XYZ file of C-alpha atoms in Angstrom:
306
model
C 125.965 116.169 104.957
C 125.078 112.485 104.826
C 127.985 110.040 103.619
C 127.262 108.766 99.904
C 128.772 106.308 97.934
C 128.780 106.950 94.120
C 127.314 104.547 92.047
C 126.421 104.296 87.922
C 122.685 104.284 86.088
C 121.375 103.545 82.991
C 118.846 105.858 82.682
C 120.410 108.851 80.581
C 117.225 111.005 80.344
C 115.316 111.089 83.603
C 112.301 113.551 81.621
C 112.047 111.361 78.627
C 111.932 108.041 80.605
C 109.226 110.012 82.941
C 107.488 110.833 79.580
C 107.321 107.258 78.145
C 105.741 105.875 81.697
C 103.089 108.410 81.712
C 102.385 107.955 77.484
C 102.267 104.471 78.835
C 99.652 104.762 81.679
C 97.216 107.070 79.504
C 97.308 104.348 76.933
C 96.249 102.268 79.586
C 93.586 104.569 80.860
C 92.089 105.151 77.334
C 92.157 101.155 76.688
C 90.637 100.188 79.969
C 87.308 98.248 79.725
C 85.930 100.223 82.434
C 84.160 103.322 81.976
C 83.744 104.602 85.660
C 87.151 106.489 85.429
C 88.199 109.455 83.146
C 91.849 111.223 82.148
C 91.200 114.630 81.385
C 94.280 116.785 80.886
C 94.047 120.422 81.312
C 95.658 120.756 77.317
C 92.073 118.225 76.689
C 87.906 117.866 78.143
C 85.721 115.547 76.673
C 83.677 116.454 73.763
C 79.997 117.449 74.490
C 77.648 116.973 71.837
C 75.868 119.932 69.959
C 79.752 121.833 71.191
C 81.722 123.375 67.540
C 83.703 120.690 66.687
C 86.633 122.859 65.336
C 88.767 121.965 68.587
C 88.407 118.081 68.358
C 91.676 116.459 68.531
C 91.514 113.664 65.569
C 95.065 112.593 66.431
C 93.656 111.871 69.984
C 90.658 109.939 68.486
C 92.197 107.493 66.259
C 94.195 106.468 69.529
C 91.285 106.220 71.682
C 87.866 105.937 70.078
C 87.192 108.747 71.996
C 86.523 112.586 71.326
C 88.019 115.062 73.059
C 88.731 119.018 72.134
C 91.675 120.923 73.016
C 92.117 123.104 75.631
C 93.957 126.303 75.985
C 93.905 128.060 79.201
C 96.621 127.838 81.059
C 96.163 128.079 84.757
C 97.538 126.435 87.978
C 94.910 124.063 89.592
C 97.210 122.705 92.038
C 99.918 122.611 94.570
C 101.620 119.238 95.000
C 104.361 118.623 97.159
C 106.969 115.341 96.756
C 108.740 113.940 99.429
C 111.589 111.511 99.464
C 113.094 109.576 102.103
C 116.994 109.145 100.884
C 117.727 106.812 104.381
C 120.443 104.155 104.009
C 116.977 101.741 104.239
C 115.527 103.071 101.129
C 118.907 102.557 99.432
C 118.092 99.049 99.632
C 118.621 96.912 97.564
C 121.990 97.586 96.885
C 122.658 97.816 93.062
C 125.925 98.845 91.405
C 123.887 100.119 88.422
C 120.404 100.946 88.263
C 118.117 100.271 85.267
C 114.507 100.801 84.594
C 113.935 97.314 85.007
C 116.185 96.848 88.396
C 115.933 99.791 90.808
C 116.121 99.883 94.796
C 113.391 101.299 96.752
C 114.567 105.757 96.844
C 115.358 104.714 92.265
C 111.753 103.294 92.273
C 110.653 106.806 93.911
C 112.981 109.087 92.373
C 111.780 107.693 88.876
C 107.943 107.362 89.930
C 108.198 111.487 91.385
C 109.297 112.612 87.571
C 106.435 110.536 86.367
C 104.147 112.282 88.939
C 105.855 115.538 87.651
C 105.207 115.104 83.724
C 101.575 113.977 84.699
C 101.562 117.223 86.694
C 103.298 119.592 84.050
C 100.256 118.481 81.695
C 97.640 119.512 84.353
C 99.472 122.793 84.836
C 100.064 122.027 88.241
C 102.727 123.340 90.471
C 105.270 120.902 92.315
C 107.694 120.844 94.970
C 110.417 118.348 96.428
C 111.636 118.010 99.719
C 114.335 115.192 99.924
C 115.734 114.056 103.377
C 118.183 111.365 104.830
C 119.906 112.225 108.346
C 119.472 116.181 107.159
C 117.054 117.866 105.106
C 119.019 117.574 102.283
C 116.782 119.551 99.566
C 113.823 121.907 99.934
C 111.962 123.793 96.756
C 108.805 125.418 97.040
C 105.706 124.467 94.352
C 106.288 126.476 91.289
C 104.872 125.117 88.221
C 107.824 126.677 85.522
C 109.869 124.917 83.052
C 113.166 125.724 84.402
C 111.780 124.544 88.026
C 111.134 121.275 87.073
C 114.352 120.857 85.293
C 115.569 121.569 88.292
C 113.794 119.010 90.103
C 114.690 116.435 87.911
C 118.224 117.186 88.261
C 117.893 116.311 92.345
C 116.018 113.119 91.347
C 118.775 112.057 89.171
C 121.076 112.423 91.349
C 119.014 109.576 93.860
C 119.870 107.558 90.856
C 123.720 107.491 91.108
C 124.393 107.970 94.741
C 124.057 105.560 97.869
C 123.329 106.850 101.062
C 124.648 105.088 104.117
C 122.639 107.279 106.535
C 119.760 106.617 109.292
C 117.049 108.688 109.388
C 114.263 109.639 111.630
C 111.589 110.296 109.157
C 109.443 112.153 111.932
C 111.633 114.947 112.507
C 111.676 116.122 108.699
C 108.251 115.745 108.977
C 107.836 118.282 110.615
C 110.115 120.838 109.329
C 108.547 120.244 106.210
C 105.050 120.812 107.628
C 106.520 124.066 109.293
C 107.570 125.531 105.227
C 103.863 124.488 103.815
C 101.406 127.337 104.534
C 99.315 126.923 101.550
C 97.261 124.048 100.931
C 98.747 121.105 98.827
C 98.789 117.720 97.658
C 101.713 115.487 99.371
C 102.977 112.666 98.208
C 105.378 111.098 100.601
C 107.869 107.826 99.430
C 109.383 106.167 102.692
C 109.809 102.441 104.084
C 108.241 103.379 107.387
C 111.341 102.279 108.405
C 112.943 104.561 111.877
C 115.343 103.063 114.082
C 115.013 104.792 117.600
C 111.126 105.611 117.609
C 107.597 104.192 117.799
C 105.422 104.527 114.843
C 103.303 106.816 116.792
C 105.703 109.504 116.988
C 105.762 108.893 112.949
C 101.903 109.340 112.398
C 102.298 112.361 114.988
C 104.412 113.975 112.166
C 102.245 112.995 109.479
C 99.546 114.263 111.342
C 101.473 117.510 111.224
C 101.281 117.467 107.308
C 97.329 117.393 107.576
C 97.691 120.806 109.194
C 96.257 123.587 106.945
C 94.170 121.278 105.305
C 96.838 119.544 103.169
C 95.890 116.432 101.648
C 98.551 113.183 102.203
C 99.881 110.408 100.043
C 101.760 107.829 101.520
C 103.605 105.578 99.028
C 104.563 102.831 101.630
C 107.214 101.659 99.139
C 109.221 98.206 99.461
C 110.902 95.686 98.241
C 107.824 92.691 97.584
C 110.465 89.988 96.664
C 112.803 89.875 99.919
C 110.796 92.290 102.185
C 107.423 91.122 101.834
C 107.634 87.697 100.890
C 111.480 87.227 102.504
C 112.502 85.197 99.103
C 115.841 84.353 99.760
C 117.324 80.481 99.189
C 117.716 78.451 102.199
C 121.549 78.859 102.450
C 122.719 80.419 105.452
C 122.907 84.042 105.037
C 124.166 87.066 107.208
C 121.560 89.673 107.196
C 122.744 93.089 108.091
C 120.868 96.507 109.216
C 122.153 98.738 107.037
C 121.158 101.577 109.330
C 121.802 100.230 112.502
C 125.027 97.781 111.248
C 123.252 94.890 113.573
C 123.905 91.843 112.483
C 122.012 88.343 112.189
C 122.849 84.558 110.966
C 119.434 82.809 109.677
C 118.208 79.790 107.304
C 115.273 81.564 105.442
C 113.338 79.064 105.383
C 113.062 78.415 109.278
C 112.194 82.037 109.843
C 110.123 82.599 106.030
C 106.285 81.563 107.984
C 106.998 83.586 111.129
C 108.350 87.072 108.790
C 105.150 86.626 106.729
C 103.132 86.864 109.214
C 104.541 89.419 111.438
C 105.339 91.575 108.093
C 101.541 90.993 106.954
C 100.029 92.257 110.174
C 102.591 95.454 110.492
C 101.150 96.200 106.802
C 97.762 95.994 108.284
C 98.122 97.903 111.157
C 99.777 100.543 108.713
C 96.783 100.682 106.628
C 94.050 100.925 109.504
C 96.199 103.822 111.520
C 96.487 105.795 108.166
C 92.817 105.598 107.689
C 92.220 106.452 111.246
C 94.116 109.317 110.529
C 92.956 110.428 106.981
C 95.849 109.985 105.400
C 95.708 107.831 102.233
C 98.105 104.736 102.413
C 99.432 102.897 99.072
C 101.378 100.405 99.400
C 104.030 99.888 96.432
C 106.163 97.163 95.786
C 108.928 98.862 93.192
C 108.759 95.682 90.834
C 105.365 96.214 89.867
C 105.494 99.238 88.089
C 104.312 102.933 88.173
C 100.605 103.079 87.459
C 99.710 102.598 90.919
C 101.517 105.735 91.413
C 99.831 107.720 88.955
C 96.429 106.650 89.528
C 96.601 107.760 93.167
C 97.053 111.088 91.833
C 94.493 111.345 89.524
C 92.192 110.104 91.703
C 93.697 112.586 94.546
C 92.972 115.275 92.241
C 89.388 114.886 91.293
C 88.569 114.885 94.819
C 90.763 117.394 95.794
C 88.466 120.707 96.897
């Protein structure tokens, strides 16, 4: 088991606060002044003229302008699998309490996977989570019941109130999770990129691995844009620690600030152009800009998933 430290959070109600981001982003969606992009639920399809209009949802069209009818099959489209990288990196930036509006990088993912799950419980989807730090710390397969997804949410809140202190190499879990998928699924994977004894191309290998079977792969590069993009710290002297490794370093910022930005900008780059190489679709999210990038990565997953 990996060593955790126990910590506090705000957020109550994982499912309701996963509820009130997606309300948020279909409000967007319906709003948007571009027409080139569509949200139909499986409870919803657009209306088609000359179609009965007994099923239009009025509530729905005061909202949006827009008529829809309701639908009422209720069938499983998809398999989609969430991973989470709970690495001592990922725990970064250490908070004592976490809020909505101030979470590290694994808080940013654990909310943004119950968003991807209420977005996915309206679809009639099936999900699974795979967690993982310096052990494989949670598996469950996709199911797509009620009392599954509680008890998914139940792991992710649990991200929210602990701290681990442990090293990872993402690669290995890889792997093993590859190894449990035999039917063909969506996966979403949150990580830093971040391993501490290996080359990135041992990474992609794994990753690679997940494309076997014909799976489809999400990677949510996810970071911290303030400190680990743009390296905004003040120019006092400042001890910066690994807090994988436990290496130390004494730096002014500001003498460094030019050289990070650059080096950080390329690794980004060469992130993006090996993920295409590979087919593997990279998003990059900085966790103080929200969870609509998130969402719309799935929906657009989704429509092209065959």
């Amino acid at each position: 088991m990996n060593v955790s430290e126990v910590k506090s959070s705000e957020i109550k109600n994982l499912d309701i606060l996963a509820k009130q981001v997606v309300e948020g982003f279909i409000t967007g969606i319906h709003k948007s002044p571009f027409h080139g992009f569509s949200v139909e639920f499986s409870e919803h399809k657009l209306y088609n003229k000359g179609e009965s209009t007994r099923h239009i949802d009025w509530k729905l069209f005061a909202k949006t302008e827009k008529l829809y009818t309701k639908k009422y099959e209720e069938e499983t489209n998809l398999r989609c699998h969430i991973i989470i990288d709970n690495s001592a990196s990922m725990n970064y930036p250490i908070l004592k309490k976490q809020t909505i509006d101030n979470l590290n990088k694994v808080g940013f993912s654990a909310v943004a996977a119950a968003s991807l799950m209420e977005i996915l419980k309206r679809q009639r989807d099936a999900v699974g989570l795979s967690i993982y730090s310096d052990s494989y710390e949670y598996y469950a397969p996709e199911k797509g019941s009620d009392r599954h997804r509680n008890m998914l949410l139940h792991q992710l809140e649990q991200l929210l109130v602990t701290n681990s202190k442990s090293a990872t190499e993402t690669y290995q879990y890889l792997h093993e999770i590859a190894e449990k998928m035999h039917r063909r699924s969506l996966i979403f994977l949150f990580t830093d990129m971040f391993q501490t004894s290996k080359e990135d191309e041992v990474l992609f290998e794994a990753l690679r691995h997940l494309k076997y079977n014909k799976h489809e792969v999400v990677l949510f590069h996810t970071y911290d844009g303030k400190t680990e993009l743009d390296f905004n710290f003040d120019n006092a002297p400042k001890k910066f620690v690994d807090v994988e490794t436990g290496e130390e370093i004494n730096v002014f910022s500001e003498n460094v600030q030019q050289k990070y930005n650059e080096l950080i900008t390329t690794y980004f780059k060469e992130l993006k152009n090996k993920c295409l190489q590979y087919k593997i679709d990279y998003v990059p999210v900085d966790i103080h800009k929200g969870f609509n990038e998130i969402l719309t990565a799935y929906l657009l997953q989704r429509k092209n998933f065959k």
